[in-house]
mmCIF file with all atom_site columns, C-alpha atoms in Angstrom:
data_model
loop_
_atom_site.group_PDB
_atom_site.id
_atom_site.type_symbol
_atom_site.label_atom_id
_atom_site.label_alt_id
_atom_site.label_comp_id
_atom_site.label_asym_id
_atom_site.label_entity_id
_atom_site.label_seq_id
_atom_site.pdbx_PDB_ins_code
_atom_site.Cartn_x
_atom_site.Cartn_y
_atom_site.Cartn_z
_atom_site.occupancy
_atom_site.B_iso_or_equiv
_atom_site.pdbx_formal_charge
_atom_site.auth_seq_id
_atom_site.auth_comp_id
_atom_site.auth_asym_id
_atom_site.auth_atom_id
_atom_site.pdbx_PDB_model_num
ATOM 1   C CA . MET D 1 1   ? -14.313 13.437  15.529 1.00 0.00 ? 358 MET D CA 1
ATOM 2   C CA . THR D 1 2   ? -12.120 16.355  14.521 1.00 0.00 ? 359 THR D CA 1
ATOM 3   C CA . LEU D 1 3   ? -8.881  17.167  16.222 1.00 0.00 ? 360 LEU D CA 1
ATOM 4   C CA . THR D 1 4   ? -7.658  20.691  16.533 1.00 0.00 ? 361 THR D CA 1
ATOM 5   C CA . PRO D 1 5   ? -3.986  21.375  17.061 1.00 0.00 ? 362 PRO D CA 1
ATOM 6   C CA . ASP D 1 6   ? -3.012  22.513  20.535 1.00 0.00 ? 363 ASP D CA 1
ATOM 7   C CA . HIS D 1 7   ? -0.890  25.585  19.844 1.00 0.00 ? 364 HIS D CA 1
ATOM 8   C CA . THR D 1 8   ? 0.375   25.651  23.414 1.00 0.00 ? 365 THR D CA 1
ATOM 9   C CA . THR D 1 9   ? 2.532   22.564  22.723 1.00 0.00 ? 366 THR D CA 1
ATOM 10  C CA . LEU D 1 10  ? 4.457   24.219  19.879 1.00 0.00 ? 367 LEU D CA 1
ATOM 11  C CA . PRO D 1 11  ? 7.834   25.739  20.706 1.00 0.00 ? 368 PRO D CA 1
ATOM 12  C CA . ALA D 1 12  ? 7.612   29.449  21.407 1.00 0.00 ? 369 ALA D CA 1
ATOM 13  C CA . ASP D 1 13  ? 10.660  30.017  19.229 1.00 0.00 ? 370 ASP D CA 1
ATOM 14  C CA . GLU D 1 14  ? 9.839   29.319  15.562 1.00 0.00 ? 371 GLU D CA 1
ATOM 15  C CA . HIS D 1 15  ? 13.558  28.983  14.857 1.00 0.00 ? 372 HIS D CA 1
ATOM 16  C CA . ALA D 1 16  ? 13.735  26.012  17.253 1.00 0.00 ? 373 ALA D CA 1
ATOM 17  C CA . ALA D 1 17  ? 10.891  24.284  15.396 1.00 0.00 ? 374 ALA D CA 1
ATOM 18  C CA . ARG D 1 18  ? 12.630  24.878  12.054 1.00 0.00 ? 375 ARG D CA 1
ATOM 19  C CA . GLN D 1 19  ? 15.867  23.459  13.468 1.00 0.00 ? 376 GLN D CA 1
ATOM 20  C CA . ASP D 1 20  ? 14.011  20.364  14.704 1.00 0.00 ? 377 ASP D CA 1
ATOM 21  C CA . ILE D 1 21  ? 12.404  19.866  11.294 1.00 0.00 ? 378 ILE D CA 1
ATOM 22  C CA . ASP D 1 22  ? 15.754  20.341  9.564  1.00 0.00 ? 379 ASP D CA 1
ATOM 23  C CA . GLN D 1 23  ? 17.441  17.840  11.879 1.00 0.00 ? 380 GLN D CA 1
ATOM 24  C CA . LEU D 1 24  ? 14.710  15.259  11.283 1.00 0.00 ? 381 LEU D CA 1
ATOM 25  C CA . HIS D 1 25  ? 15.035  15.822  7.526  1.00 0.00 ? 382 HIS D CA 1
ATOM 26  C CA . ALA D 1 26  ? 18.794  15.211  7.667  1.00 0.00 ? 383 ALA D CA 1
ATOM 27  C CA . GLU D 1 27  ? 18.287  12.079  9.773  1.00 0.00 ? 384 GLU D CA 1
ATOM 28  C CA . ALA D 1 28  ? 15.637  10.760  7.361  1.00 0.00 ? 385 ALA D CA 1
ATOM 29  C CA . LEU D 1 29  ? 17.983  11.262  4.396  1.00 0.00 ? 386 LEU D CA 1
ATOM 30  C CA . ASP D 1 30  ? 20.777  9.479   6.257  1.00 0.00 ? 387 ASP D CA 1
ATOM 31  C CA . LEU D 1 31  ? 18.423  6.609   7.144  1.00 0.00 ? 388 LEU D CA 1
ATOM 32  C CA . ALA D 1 32  ? 17.330  6.347   3.495  1.00 0.00 ? 389 ALA D CA 1
ATOM 33  C CA . ARG D 1 33  ? 20.977  6.118   2.364  1.00 0.00 ? 390 ARG D CA 1
ATOM 34  C CA . ARG D 1 34  ? 21.814  3.453   4.956  1.00 0.00 ? 391 ARG D CA 1
ATOM 35  C CA . THR D 1 35  ? 18.660  1.496   4.166  1.00 0.00 ? 392 THR D CA 1
ATOM 36  C CA . LYS D 1 36  ? 19.436  1.598   0.435  1.00 0.00 ? 393 LYS D CA 1
ATOM 37  C CA . ALA D 1 37  ? 22.915  0.191   1.117  1.00 0.00 ? 394 ALA D CA 1
ATOM 38  C CA . LEU D 1 38  ? 21.321  -2.648  3.098  1.00 0.00 ? 395 LEU D CA 1
ATOM 39  C CA . ALA D 1 39  ? 18.878  -3.333  0.253  1.00 0.00 ? 396 ALA D CA 1
ATOM 40  C CA . VAL D 1 40  ? 21.783  -3.646  -2.200 1.00 0.00 ? 397 VAL D CA 1
ATOM 41  C CA . VAL D 1 41  ? 23.424  -6.234  0.057  1.00 0.00 ? 398 VAL D CA 1
ATOM 42  C CA . LEU D 1 42  ? 20.184  -8.184  0.547  1.00 0.00 ? 399 LEU D CA 1
ATOM 43  C CA . ASP D 1 43  ? 19.257  -8.171  -3.158 1.00 0.00 ? 400 ASP D CA 1
ATOM 44  C CA . HIS D 1 44  ? 21.513  -11.161 -3.792 1.00 0.00 ? 401 HIS D CA 1
ATOM 45  C CA . GLY D 1 45  ? 20.886  -14.856 -3.215 1.00 0.00 ? 402 GLY D CA 1
ATOM 46  C CA . ASP D 1 46  ? 18.464  -16.210 -0.637 1.00 0.00 ? 403 ASP D CA 1
ATOM 47  C CA . TYR D 1 47  ? 17.745  -12.785 0.808  1.00 0.00 ? 404 TYR D CA 1
ATOM 48  C CA . SER D 1 48  ? 16.420  -11.161 -2.376 1.00 0.00 ? 405 SER D CA 1
ATOM 49  C CA . ALA D 1 49  ? 12.857  -11.056 -1.015 1.00 0.00 ? 406 ALA D CA 1
ATOM 50  C CA . ALA D 1 50  ? 14.104  -9.204  2.055  1.00 0.00 ? 407 ALA D CA 1
ATOM 51  C CA . GLY D 1 51  ? 16.040  -6.855  -0.212 1.00 0.00 ? 408 GLY D CA 1
ATOM 52  C CA . GLY D 1 52  ? 12.841  -6.003  -2.069 1.00 0.00 ? 409 GLY D CA 1
ATOM 53  C CA . ARG D 1 53  ? 11.033  -5.187  1.149  1.00 0.00 ? 410 ARG D CA 1
ATOM 54  C CA . VAL D 1 54  ? 13.932  -3.063  2.380  1.00 0.00 ? 411 VAL D CA 1
ATOM 55  C CA . ARG D 1 55  ? 13.937  -1.243  -0.976 1.00 0.00 ? 412 ARG D CA 1
ATOM 56  C CA . THR D 1 56  ? 10.230  -0.515  -0.438 1.00 0.00 ? 413 THR D CA 1
ATOM 57  C CA . ALA D 1 57  ? 11.108  0.906   2.982  1.00 0.00 ? 414 ALA D CA 1
ATOM 58  C CA . VAL D 1 58  ? 13.609  3.226   1.276  1.00 0.00 ? 415 VAL D CA 1
ATOM 59  C CA . THR D 1 59  ? 10.749  4.639   -0.802 1.00 0.00 ? 416 THR D CA 1
ATOM 60  C CA . HIS D 1 60  ? 8.662   5.308   2.307  1.00 0.00 ? 417 HIS D CA 1
ATOM 61  C CA . ILE D 1 61  ? 11.582  6.905   4.152  1.00 0.00 ? 418 ILE D CA 1
ATOM 62  C CA . TRP D 1 62  ? 12.376  9.099   1.146  1.00 0.00 ? 419 TRP D CA 1
ATOM 63  C CA . ARG D 1 63  ? 8.750   10.274  0.962  1.00 0.00 ? 420 ARG D CA 1
ATOM 64  C CA . ALA D 1 64  ? 8.866   11.068  4.679  1.00 0.00 ? 421 ALA D CA 1
ATOM 65  C CA . ALA D 1 65  ? 12.005  13.149  4.091  1.00 0.00 ? 422 ALA D CA 1
ATOM 66  C CA . GLU D 1 66  ? 10.187  15.032  1.326  1.00 0.00 ? 423 GLU D CA 1
ATOM 67  C CA . ASP D 1 67  ? 7.280   15.694  3.689  1.00 0.00 ? 424 ASP D CA 1
ATOM 68  C CA . LEU D 1 68  ? 9.710   17.043  6.277  1.00 0.00 ? 425 LEU D CA 1
ATOM 69  C CA . HIS D 1 69  ? 11.248  19.279  3.614  1.00 0.00 ? 426 HIS D CA 1
ATOM 70  C CA . SER D 1 70  ? 7.777   20.613  2.821  1.00 0.00 ? 427 SER D CA 1
ATOM 71  C CA . ALA D 1 71  ? 7.111   21.171  6.516  1.00 0.00 ? 428 ALA D CA 1
ATOM 72  C CA . PHE D 1 72  ? 10.297  23.221  6.725  1.00 0.00 ? 429 PHE D CA 1
ATOM 73  C CA . HIS D 1 73  ? 8.892   25.536  4.053  1.00 0.00 ? 430 HIS D CA 1
ATOM 74  C CA . THR D 1 74  ? 5.566   25.997  5.780  1.00 0.00 ? 431 THR D CA 1
ATOM 75  C CA . ALA D 1 75  ? 7.281   27.046  9.015  1.00 0.00 ? 432 ALA D CA 1
ATOM 76  C CA . PRO D 1 76  ? 8.286   30.612  8.133  1.00 0.00 ? 433 PRO D CA 1
ATOM 77  C CA . PRO D 1 77  ? 11.393  32.208  9.603  1.00 0.00 ? 434 PRO D CA 1
ATOM 78  C CA . ARG D 1 78  ? 10.754  34.743  12.331 1.00 0.00 ? 435 ARG D CA 1
ATOM 79  C CA . CYS D 1 79  ? 11.544  37.684  10.074 1.00 0.00 ? 436 CYS D CA 1
ATOM 80  C CA . ALA D 1 80  ? 9.249   36.512  7.244  1.00 0.00 ? 437 ALA D CA 1
ATOM 81  C CA . GLY D 1 81  ? 5.948   36.351  9.073  1.00 0.00 ? 438 GLY D CA 1
ATOM 82  C CA . PRO D 1 82  ? 3.067   34.035  8.255  1.00 0.00 ? 439 PRO D CA 1
ATOM 83  C CA . ASP D 1 83  ? 2.463   35.485  4.772  1.00 0.00 ? 440 ASP D CA 1
ATOM 84  C CA . ALA D 1 84  ? 5.915   34.705  3.344  1.00 0.00 ? 441 ALA D CA 1
ATOM 85  C CA . SER D 1 85  ? 5.869   33.331  -0.188 1.00 0.00 ? 442 SER D CA 1
ATOM 86  C CA . LEU D 1 86  ? 7.034   29.774  -0.841 1.00 0.00 ? 443 LEU D CA 1
ATOM 87  C CA . SER D 1 87  ? 9.611   31.025  -3.341 1.00 0.00 ? 444 SER D CA 1
ATOM 88  C CA . ARG D 1 88  ? 11.176  33.237  -0.673 1.00 0.00 ? 445 ARG D CA 1
ATOM 89  C CA . LEU D 1 89  ? 11.288  30.359  1.813  1.00 0.00 ? 446 LEU D CA 1
ATOM 90  C CA . CYS D 1 90  ? 12.655  27.926  -0.793 1.00 0.00 ? 447 CYS D CA 1
ATOM 91  C CA . GLY D 1 91  ? 15.386  30.358  -1.823 1.00 0.00 ? 448 GLY D CA 1
ATOM 92  C CA . ARG D 1 92  ? 16.302  30.809  1.820  1.00 0.00 ? 449 ARG D CA 1
ATOM 93  C CA . ARG D 1 93  ? 16.447  27.035  2.286  1.00 0.00 ? 450 ARG D CA 1
ATOM 94  C CA . MET D 1 94  ? 18.673  26.554  -0.763 1.00 0.00 ? 451 MET D CA 1
ATOM 95  C CA . ARG D 1 95  ? 21.071  29.256  0.456  1.00 0.00 ? 452 ARG D CA 1
ATOM 96  C CA . TYR D 1 96  ? 21.152  27.560  3.857  1.00 0.00 ? 453 TYR D CA 1
ATOM 97  C CA . LEU D 1 97  ? 21.909  24.151  2.335  1.00 0.00 ? 454 LEU D CA 1
ATOM 98  C CA . ALA D 1 98  ? 24.650  25.607  0.120  1.00 0.00 ? 455 ALA D CA 1
ATOM 99  C CA . ALA D 1 99  ? 26.285  27.262  3.144  1.00 0.00 ? 456 ALA D CA 1
ATOM 100 C CA . ARG D 1 100 ? 26.016  24.030  5.136  1.00 0.00 ? 457 ARG D CA 1
ATOM 101 C CA . ALA D 1 101 ? 27.611  22.014  2.313  1.00 0.00 ? 458 ALA D CA 1
ATOM 102 C CA . ALA D 1 102 ? 30.407  24.583  2.024  1.00 0.00 ? 459 ALA D CA 1
ATOM 103 C CA . ARG D 1 103 ? 31.111  24.292  5.757  1.00 0.00 ? 460 ARG D CA 1
ATOM 104 C CA . ARG D 1 104 ? 31.335  20.493  5.465  1.00 0.00 ? 461 ARG D CA 1
ATOM 105 C CA . ALA D 1 105 ? 33.726  20.752  2.498  1.00 0.00 ? 462 ALA D CA 1
ATOM 106 C CA . GLU D 1 106 ? 36.184  22.910  4.454  1.00 0.00 ? 463 GLU D CA 1
#
């Protein structure tokens, strides 16, 4: 059984989809950081086995964040069109992240 994507369920505005992907990516990174902090706490004493399992969860969450980052790159900006090169999209993403970090530092 093969499933074909239903294009009618995608947002009409590509920018909205990119924003959703970016938000999920940020949330996944935050969850990975919080989960890692929990693993550090659980790594001691009687809870060391739980700490190991939580550390494994961090790995899975981090990989999910990387997949979201990749998805961001395959969703081209409106002005780029479907044939945009990955290097162009990646450069755009890095400029966006630098601007976002600068805003947070202010």
